[in-house]
Coordinates of N, CA and C in Angstrom, one line a residue:
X886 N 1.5 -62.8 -37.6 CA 1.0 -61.7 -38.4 C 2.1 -61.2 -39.4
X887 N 1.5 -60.8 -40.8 CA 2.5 -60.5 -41.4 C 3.2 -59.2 -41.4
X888 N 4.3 -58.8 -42.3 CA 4.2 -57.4 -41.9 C 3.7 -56.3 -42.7
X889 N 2.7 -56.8 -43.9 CA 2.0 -56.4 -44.5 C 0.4 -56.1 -44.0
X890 N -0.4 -57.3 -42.9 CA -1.0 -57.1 -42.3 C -0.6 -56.3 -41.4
X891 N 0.5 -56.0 -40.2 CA 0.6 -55.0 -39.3 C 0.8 -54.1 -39.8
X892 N 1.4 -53.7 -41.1 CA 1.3 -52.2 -42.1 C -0.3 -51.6 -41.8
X893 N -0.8 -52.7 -43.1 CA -2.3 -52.4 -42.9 C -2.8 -51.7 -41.6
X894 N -3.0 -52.2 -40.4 CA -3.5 -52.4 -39.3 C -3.1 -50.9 -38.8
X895 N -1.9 -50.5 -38.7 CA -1.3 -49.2 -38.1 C -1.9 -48.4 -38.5
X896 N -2.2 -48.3 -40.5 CA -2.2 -47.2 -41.2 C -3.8 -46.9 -40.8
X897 N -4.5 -48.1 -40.6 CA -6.2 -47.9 -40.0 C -5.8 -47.6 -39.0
X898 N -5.1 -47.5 -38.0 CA -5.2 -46.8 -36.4 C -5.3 -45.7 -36.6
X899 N -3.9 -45.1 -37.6 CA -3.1 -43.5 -37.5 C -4.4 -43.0 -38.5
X900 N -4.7 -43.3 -39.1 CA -6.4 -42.8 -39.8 C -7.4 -42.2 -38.8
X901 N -7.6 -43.4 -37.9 CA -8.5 -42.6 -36.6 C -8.1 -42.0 -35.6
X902 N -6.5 -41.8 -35.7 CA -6.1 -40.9 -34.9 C -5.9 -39.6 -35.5
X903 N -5.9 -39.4 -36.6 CA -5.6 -38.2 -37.3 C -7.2 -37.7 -37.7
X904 N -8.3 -38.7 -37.7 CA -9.5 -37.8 -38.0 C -10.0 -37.8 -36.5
X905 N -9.5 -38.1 -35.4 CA -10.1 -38.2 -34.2 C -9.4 -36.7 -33.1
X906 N -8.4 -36.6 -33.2 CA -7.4 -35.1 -32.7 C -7.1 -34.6 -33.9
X907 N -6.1 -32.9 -33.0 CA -6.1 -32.2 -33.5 C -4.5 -31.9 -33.6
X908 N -4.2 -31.8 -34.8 CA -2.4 -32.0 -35.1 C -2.1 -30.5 -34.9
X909 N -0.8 -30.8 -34.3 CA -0.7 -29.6 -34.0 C 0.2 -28.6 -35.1
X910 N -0.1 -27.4 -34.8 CA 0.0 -26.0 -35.9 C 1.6 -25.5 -35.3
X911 N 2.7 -26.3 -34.6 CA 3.5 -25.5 -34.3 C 4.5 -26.0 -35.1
X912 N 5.2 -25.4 -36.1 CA 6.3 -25.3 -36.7 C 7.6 -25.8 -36.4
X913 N 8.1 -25.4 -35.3 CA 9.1 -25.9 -33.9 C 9.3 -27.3 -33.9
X914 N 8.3 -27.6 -33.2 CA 8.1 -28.9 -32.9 C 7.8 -30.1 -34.1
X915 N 6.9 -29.6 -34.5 CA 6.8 -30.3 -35.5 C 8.3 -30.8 -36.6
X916 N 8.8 -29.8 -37.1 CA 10.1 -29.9 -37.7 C 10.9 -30.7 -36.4
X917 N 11.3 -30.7 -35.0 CA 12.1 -31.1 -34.3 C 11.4 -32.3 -34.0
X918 N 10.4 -32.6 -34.1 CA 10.0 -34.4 -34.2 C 10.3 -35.2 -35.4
X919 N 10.2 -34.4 -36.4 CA 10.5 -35.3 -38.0 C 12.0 -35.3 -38.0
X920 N 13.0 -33.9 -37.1 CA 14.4 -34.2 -37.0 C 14.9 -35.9 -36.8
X921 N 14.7 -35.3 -35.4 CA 14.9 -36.8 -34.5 C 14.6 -37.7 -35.1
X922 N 13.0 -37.7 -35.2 CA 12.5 -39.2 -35.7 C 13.1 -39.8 -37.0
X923 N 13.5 -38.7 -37.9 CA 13.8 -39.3 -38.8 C 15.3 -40.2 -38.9
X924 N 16.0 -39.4 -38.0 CA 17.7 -39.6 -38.2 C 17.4 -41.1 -36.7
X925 N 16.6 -41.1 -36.4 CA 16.3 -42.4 -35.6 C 16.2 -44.0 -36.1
X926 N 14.7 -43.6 -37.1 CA 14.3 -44.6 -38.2 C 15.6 -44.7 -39.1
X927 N 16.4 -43.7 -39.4 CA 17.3 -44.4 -40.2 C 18.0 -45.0 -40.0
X928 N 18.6 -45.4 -39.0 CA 19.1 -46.6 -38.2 C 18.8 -47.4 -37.7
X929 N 16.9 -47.3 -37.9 CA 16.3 -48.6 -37.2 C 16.7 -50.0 -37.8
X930 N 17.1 -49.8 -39.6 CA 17.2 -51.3 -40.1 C 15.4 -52.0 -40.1
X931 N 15.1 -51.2 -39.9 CA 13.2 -51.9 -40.1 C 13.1 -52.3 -41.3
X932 N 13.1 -53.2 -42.1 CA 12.1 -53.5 -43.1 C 10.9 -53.6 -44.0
X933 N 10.3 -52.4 -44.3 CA 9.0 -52.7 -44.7 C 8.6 -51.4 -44.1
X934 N 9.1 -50.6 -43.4 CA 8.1 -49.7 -42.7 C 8.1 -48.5 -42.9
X935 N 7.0 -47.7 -42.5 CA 6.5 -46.2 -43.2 C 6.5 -45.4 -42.1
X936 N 7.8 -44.8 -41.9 CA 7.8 -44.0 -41.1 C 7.1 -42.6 -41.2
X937 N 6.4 -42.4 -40.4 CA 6.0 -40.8 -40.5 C 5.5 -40.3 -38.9
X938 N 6.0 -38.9 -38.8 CA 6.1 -38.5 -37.9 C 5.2 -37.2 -37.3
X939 N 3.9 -37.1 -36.0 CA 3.5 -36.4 -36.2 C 3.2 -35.6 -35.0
X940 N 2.8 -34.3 -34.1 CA 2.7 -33.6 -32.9 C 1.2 -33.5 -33.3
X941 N 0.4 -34.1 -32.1 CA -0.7 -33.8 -31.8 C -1.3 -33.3 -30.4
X942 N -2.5 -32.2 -30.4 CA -2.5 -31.4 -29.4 C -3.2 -31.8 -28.3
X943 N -2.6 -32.5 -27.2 CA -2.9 -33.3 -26.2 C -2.1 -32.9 -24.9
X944 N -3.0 -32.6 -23.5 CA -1.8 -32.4 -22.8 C -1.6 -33.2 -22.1
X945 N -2.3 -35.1 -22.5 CA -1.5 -35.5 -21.5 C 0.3 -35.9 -22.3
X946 N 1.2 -35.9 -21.3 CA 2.6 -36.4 -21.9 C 2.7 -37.8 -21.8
X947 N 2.7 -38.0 -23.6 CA 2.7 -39.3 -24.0 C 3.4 -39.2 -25.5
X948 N 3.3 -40.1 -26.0 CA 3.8 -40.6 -27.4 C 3.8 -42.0 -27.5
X949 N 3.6 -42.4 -29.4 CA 3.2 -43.9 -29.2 C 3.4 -43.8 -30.7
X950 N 3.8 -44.9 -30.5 CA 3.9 -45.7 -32.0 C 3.0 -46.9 -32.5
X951 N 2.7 -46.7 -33.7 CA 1.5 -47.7 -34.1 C 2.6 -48.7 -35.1
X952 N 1.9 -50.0 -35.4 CA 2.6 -50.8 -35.8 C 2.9 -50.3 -37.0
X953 N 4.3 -50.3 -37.8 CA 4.7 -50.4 -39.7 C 5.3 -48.8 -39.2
X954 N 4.9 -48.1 -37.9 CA 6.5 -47.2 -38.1 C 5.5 -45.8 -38.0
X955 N 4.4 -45.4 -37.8 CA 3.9 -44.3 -37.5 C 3.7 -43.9 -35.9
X956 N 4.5 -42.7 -36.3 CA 4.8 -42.1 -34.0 C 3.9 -40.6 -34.5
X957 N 3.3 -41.0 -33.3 CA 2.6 -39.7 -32.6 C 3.2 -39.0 -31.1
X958 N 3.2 -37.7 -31.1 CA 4.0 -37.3 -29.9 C 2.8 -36.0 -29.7
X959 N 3.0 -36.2 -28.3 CA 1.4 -35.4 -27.5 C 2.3 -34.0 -27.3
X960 N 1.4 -32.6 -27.7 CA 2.4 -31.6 -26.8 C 2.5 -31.7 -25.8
X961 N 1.9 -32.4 -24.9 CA 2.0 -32.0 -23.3 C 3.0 -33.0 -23.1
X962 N 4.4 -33.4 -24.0 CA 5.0 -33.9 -23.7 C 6.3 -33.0 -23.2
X963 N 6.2 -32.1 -24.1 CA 7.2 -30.8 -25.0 C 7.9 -30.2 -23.2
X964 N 7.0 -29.8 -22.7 CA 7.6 -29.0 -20.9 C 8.5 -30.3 -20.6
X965 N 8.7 -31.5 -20.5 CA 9.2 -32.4 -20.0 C 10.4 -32.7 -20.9
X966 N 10.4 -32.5 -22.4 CA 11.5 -32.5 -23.1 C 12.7 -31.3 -23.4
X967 N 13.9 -31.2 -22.6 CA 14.6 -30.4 -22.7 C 15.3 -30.0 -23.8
X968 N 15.4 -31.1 -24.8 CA 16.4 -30.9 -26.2 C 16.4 -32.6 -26.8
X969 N 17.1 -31.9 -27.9 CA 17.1 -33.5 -29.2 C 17.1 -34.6 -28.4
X970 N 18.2 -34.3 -27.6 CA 18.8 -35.9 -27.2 C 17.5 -36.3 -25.9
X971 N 16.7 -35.6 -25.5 CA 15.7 -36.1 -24.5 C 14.8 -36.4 -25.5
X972 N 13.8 -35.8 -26.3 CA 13.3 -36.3 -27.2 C 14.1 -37.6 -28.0
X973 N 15.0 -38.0 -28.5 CA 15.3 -38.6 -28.9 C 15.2 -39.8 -28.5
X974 N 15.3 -39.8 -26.9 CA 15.0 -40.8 -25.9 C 13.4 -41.5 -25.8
X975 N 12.6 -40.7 -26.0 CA 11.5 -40.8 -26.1 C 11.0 -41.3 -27.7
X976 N 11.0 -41.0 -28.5 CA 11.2 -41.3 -29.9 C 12.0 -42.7 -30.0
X977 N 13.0 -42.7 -29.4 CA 13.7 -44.1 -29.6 C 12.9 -45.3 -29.2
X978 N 12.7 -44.7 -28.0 CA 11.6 -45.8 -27.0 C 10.4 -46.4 -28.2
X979 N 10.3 -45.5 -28.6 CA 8.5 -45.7 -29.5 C 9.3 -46.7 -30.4
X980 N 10.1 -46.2 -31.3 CA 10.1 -46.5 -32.7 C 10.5 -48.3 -32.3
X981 N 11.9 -48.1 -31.0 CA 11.7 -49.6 -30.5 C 10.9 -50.7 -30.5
X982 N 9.5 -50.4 -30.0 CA 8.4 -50.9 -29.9 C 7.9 -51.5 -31.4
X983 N 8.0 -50.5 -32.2 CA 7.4 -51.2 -33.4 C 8.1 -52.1 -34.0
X984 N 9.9 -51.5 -33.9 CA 11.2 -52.4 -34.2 C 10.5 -54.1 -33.6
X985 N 10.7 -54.0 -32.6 CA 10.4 -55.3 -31.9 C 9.0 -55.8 -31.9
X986 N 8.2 -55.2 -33.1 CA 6.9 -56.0 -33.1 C 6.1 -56.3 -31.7
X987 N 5.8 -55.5 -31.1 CA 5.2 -55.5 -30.0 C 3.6 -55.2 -30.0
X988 N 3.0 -54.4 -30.3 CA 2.1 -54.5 -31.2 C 1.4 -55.6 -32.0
X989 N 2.2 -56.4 -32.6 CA 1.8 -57.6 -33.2 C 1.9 -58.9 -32.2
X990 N 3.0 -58.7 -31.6 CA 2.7 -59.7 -30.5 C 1.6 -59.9 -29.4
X991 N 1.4 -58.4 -29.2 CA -0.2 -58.1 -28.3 C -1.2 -59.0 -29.0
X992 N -1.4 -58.7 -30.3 CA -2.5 -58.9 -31.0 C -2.3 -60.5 -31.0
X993 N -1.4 -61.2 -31.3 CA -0.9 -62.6 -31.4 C -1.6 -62.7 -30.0
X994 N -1.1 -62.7 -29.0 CA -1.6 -63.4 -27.3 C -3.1 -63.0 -27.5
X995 N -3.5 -61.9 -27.4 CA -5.0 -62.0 -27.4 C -5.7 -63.2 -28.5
X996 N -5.3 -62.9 -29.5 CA -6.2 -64.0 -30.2 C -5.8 -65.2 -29.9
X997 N -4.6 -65.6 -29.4 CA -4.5 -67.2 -28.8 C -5.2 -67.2 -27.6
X998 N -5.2 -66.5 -26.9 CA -6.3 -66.9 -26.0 C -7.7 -66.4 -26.2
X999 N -8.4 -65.8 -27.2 CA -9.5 -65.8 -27.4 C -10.0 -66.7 -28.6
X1000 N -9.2 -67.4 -29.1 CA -9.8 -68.7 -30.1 C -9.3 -69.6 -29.9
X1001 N -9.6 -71.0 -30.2 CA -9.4 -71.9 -29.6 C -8.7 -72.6 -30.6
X1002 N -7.7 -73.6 -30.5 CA -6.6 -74.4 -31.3 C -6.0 -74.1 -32.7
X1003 N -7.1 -74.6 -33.7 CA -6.7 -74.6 -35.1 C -7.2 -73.7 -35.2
X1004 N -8.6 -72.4 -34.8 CA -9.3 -71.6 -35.3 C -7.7 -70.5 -35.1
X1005 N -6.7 -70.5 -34.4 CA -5.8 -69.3 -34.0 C -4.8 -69.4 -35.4
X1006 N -4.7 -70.3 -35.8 CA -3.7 -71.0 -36.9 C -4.0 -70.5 -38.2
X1007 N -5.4 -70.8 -38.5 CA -5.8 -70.4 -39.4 C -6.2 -69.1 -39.9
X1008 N -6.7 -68.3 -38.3 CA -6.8 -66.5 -38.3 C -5.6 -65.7 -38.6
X1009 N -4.4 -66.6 -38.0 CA -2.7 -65.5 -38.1 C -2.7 -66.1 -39.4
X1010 N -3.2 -67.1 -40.5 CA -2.4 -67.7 -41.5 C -3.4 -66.8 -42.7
X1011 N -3.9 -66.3 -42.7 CA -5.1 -65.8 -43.9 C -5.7 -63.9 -43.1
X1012 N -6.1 -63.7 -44.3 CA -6.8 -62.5 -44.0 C -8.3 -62.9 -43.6
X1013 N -8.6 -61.8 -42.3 CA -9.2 -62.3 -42.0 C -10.4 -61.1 -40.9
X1014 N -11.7 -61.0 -40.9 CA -12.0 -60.3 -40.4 C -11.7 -59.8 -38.6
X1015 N -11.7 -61.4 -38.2 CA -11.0 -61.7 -36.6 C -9.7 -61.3 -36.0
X1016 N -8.9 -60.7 -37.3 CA -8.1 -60.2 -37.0 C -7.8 -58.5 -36.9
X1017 N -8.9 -58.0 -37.7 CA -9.1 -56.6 -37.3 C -9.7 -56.1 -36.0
X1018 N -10.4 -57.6 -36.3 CA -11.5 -57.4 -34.3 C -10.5 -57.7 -33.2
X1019 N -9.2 -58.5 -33.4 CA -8.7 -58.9 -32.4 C -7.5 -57.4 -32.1
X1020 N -7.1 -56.9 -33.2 CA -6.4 -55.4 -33.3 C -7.1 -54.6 -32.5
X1021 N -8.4 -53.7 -32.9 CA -9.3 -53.1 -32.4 C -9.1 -53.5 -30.9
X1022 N -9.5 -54.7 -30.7 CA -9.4 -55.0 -29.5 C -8.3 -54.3 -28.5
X1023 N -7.1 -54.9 -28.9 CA -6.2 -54.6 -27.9 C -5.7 -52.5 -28.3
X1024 N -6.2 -52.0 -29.4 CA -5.9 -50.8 -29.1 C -6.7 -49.8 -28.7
X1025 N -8.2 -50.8 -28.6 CA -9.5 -49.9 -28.2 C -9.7 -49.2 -29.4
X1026 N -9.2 -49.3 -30.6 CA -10.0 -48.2 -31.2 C -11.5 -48.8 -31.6
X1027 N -12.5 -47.8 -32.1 CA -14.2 -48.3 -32.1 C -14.4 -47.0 -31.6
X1028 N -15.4 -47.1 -30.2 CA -15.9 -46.3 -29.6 C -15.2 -45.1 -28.7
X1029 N -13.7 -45.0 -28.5 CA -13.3 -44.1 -27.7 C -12.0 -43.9 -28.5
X1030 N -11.3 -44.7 -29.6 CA -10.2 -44.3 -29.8 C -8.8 -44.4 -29.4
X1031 N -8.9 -45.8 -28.3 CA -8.4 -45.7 -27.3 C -7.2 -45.9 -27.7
X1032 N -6.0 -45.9 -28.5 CA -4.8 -46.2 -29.5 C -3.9 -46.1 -29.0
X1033 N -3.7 -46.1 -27.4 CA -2.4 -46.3 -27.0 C -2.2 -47.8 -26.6
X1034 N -1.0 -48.8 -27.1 CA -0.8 -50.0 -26.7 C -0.5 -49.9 -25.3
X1035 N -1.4 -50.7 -24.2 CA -0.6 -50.9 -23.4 C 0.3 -52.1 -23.0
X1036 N 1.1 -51.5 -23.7 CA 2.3 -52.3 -23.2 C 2.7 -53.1 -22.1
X1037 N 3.4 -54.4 -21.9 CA 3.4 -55.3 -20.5 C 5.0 -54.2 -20.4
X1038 N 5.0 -54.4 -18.6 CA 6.1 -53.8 -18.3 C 7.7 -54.5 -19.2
X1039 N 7.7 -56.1 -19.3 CA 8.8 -56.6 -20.1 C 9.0 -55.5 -21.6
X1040 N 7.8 -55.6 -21.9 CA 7.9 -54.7 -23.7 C 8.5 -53.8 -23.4
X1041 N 8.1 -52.6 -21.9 CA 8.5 -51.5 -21.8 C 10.2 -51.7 -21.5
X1042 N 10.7 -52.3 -20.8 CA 12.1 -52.2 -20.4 C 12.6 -52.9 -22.0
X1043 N 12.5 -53.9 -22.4 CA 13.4 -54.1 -23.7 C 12.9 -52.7 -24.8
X1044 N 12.1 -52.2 -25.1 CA 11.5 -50.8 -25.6 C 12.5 -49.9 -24.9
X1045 N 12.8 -49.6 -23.8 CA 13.8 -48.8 -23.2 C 15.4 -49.4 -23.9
X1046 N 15.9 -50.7 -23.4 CA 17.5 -50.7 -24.3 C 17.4 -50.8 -25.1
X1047 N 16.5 -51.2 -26.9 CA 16.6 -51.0 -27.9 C 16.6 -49.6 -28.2
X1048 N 15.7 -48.5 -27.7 CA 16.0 -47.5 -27.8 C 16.7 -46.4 -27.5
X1049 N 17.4 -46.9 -26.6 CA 19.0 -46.1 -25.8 C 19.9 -46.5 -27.4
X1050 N 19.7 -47.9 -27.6 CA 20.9 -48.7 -28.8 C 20.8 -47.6 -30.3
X1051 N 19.4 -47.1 -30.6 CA 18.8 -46.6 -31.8 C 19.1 -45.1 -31.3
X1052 N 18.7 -44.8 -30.6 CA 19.4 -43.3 -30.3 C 21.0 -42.8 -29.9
X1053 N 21.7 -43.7 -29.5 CA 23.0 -43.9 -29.5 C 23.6 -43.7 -31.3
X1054 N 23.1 -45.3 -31.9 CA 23.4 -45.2 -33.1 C 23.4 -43.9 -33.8
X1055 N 21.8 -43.1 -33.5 CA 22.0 -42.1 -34.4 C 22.8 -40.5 -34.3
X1056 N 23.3 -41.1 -32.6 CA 24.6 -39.7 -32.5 C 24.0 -39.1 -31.2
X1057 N 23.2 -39.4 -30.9 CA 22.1 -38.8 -29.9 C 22.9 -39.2 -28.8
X1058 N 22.8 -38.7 -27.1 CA 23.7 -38.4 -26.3 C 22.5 -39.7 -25.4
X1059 N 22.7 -41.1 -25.2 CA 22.1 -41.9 -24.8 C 21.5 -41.4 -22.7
X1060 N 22.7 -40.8 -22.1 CA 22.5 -40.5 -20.8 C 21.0 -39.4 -20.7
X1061 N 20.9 -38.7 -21.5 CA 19.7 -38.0 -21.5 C 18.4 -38.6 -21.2
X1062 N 18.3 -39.6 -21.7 CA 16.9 -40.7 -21.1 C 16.9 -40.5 -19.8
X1063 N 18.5 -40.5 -19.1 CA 17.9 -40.6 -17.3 C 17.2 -38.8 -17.1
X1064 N 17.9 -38.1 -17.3 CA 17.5 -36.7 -17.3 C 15.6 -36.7 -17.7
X1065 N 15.1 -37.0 -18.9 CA 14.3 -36.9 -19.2 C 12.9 -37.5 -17.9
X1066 N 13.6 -39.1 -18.0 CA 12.6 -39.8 -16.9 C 12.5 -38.8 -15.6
X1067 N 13.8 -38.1 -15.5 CA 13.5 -37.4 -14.1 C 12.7 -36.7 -14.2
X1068 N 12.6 -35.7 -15.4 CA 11.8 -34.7 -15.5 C 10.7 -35.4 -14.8
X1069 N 9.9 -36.1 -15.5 CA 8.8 -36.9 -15.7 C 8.1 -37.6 -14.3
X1070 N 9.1 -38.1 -13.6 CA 9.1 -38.2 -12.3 C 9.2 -37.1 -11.2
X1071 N 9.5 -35.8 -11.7 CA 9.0 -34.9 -10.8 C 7.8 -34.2 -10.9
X1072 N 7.7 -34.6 -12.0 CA 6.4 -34.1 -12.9 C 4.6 -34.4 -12.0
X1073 N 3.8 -33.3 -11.4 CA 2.8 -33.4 -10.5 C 2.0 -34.6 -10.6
X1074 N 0.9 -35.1 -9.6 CA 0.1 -35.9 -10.1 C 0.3 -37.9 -9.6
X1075 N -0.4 -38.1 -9.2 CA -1.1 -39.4 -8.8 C -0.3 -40.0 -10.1
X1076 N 0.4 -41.8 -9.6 CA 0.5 -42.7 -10.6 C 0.1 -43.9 -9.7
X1077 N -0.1 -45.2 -10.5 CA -0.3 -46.6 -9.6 C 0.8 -47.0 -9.3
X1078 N 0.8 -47.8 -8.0 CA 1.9 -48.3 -7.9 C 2.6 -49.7 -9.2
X1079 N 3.5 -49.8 -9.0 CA 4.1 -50.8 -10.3 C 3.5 -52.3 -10.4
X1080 N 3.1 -52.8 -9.3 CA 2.3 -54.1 -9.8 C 0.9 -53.6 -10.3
X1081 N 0.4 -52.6 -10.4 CA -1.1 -52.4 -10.6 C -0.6 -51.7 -12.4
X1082 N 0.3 -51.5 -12.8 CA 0.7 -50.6 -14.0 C 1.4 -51.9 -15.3
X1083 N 1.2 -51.3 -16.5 CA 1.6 -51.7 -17.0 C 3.2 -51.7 -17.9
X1084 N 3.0 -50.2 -17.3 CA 4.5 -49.4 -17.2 C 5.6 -49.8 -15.9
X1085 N 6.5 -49.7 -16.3 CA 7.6 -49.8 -14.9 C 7.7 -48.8 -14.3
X1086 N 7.4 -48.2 -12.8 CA 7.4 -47.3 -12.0 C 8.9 -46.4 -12.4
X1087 N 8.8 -45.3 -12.1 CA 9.9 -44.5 -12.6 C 11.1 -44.7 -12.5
X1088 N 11.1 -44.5 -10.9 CA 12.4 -45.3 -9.9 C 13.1 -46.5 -10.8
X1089 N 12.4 -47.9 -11.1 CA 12.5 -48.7 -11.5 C 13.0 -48.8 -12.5
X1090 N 12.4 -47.6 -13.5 CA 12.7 -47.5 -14.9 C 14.0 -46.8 -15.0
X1091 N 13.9 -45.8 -14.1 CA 16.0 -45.3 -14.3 C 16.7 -45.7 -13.5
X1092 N 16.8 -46.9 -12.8 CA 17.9 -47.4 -12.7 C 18.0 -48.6 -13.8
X1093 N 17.2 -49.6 -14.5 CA 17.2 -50.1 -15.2 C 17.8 -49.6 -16.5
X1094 N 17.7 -48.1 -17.0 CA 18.1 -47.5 -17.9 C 19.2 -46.9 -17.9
X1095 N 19.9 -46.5 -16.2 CA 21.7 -46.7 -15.9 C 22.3 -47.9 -16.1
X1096 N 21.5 -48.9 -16.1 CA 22.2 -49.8 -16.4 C 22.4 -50.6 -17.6
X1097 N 21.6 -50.2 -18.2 CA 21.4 -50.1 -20.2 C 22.5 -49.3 -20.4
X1098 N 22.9 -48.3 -20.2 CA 23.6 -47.2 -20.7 C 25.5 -47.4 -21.1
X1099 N 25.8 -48.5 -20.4 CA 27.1 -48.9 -21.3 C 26.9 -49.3 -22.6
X1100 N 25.9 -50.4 -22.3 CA 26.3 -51.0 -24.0 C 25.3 -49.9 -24.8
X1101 N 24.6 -49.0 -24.8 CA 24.1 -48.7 -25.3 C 25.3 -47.0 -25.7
X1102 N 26.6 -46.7 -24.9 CA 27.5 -46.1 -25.3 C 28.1 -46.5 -26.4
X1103 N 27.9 -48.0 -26.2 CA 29.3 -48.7 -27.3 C 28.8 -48.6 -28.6
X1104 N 27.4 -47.6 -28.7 CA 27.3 -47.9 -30.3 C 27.2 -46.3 -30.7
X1105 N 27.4 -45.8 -29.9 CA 27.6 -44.4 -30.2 C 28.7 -44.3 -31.6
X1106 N 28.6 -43.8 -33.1 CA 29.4 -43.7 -33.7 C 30.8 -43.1 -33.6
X1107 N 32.4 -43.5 -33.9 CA 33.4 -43.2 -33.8 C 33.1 -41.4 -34.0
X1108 N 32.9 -41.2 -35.1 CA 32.7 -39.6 -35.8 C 31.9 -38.7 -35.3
X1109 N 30.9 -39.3 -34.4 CA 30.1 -38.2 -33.9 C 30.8 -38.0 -32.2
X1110 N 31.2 -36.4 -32.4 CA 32.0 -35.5 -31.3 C 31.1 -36.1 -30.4
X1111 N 32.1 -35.9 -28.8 CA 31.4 -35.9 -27.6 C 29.9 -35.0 -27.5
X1112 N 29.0 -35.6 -26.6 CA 27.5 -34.5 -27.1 C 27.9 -33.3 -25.9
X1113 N 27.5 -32.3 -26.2 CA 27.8 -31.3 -25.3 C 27.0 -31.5 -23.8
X1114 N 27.4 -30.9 -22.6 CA 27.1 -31.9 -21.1 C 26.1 -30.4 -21.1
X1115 N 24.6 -30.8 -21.6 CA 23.4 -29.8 -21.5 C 22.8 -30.7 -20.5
X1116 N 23.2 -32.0 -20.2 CA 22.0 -33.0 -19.1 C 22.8 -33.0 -17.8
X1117 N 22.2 -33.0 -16.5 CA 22.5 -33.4 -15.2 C 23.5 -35.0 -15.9
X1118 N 24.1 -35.4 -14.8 CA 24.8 -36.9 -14.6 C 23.7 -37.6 -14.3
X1119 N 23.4 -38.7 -14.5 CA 22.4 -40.0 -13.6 C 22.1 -39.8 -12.7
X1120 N 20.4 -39.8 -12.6 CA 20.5 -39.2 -10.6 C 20.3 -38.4 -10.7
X1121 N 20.3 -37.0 -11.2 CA 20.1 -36.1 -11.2 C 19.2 -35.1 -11.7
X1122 N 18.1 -34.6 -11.3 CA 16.8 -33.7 -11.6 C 17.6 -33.2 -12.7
X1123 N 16.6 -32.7 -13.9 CA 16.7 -31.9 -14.9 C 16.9 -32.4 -16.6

């Protein structure tokens, strides 16, 4: 897929996500997601892409990025995010995802295995209507809107150290990710266990993200001061 077709494609998702919910009217937040997001993107090195950034009023806690660079962030994420650098964490993760074409790779596996030899060759090589149906497909949008990618647990852990690396880059205090996931893991409520998910189980996910967290120090810029110690240590609630 090109990156002019996954342009396209995004900008029809975030279309039916912006006439399908309701964006949210808070000032705050809003201004502190276009902060982040933006000083994030600008370090992504993406090519081609349209970043825009937006809070919509939802309480489940989520956020997602559509392919070519458009992030949505749910309020009911906001109780679970303590400051920049936790949000940042979260924001990183997204923008990662689009960085790494993940999104278009979904869409690539479904239609290889839903057409058969040369018909797949010829669909990724031309514009094509099979290719909106194969989009649709994997994000549900049509009848419910359904626009969150789900992600294979692999997308989600490389999604996690590219975006320790992008939020590092942009000055942001990379340890906060573990802080954040704890939140989130204390956070009420029934989840599946990790072979049944497409996500990596919590546990799973912060230690894998302790152990992201050196090299993702090393790119912390020389000039930006130590970040002030507002987060618990690894391991640590809050």
């Amino acid at each position: 897929m090109s990156q002019s077709e996954e342009t396209a494609l995004g900008l029809e998702a975030a279309d039916k996500v912006l006439r399908t919910e309701r964006p949210s009217r808070d000032a705050a937040r809003i201004a502190q997601v276009r902060r982040v997001g933006g000083a994030i993107a600008a370090v992504s090195g993406m090519a081609g892409a349209r970043w825009e950034f937006y809070v919509i009023e939802k309480k489940e806690p989520n956020a997602f990025c559509l392919p070519g660079g458009i992030v949505f962030v749910n309020s009911g994420l906001f109780p679970y995010v303590k400051n920049d650098d936790q949000l940042a964490a979260v924001i990183g993760h997204e923008v990662a995802h689009a960085l790494a074409h993940h999104g278009a790779e979904r869409v690539s596996q479904r239609m290889a295995v839903a057409l058969p030899g040369v018909a797949v060759a010829t669909v990724l090589g031309s514009e094509s209507p099979a290719l909106g149906q194969a989009f649709a497909s994997v994000y549900g949008i049509g009848a419910n809107v359904g626009y969150v990618l789900p992600h294979s647990r692999q997308q989600e852990s490389e999604a996690d150290r590219i975006g320790l690396i992008l939020m590092a880059k942009a000055g942001y205090d990379p340890d906060a990710a573990v802080g954040f996931w704890n939140n989130m893991r204390a956070a009420k409520g029934s989840k599946p266990p990790e072979f049944l998910s497409t996500h990596p189980a919590d546990d799973s996910r912060i230690q894998n993200i302790i152990r992201f967290l050196p090299e993702a120090r090393s790119y912390i810029p020389a000039s930006v001061p130590p970040p002030p110690d507002d987060d618990p240590p690894p391991g640590v609630d809050g």
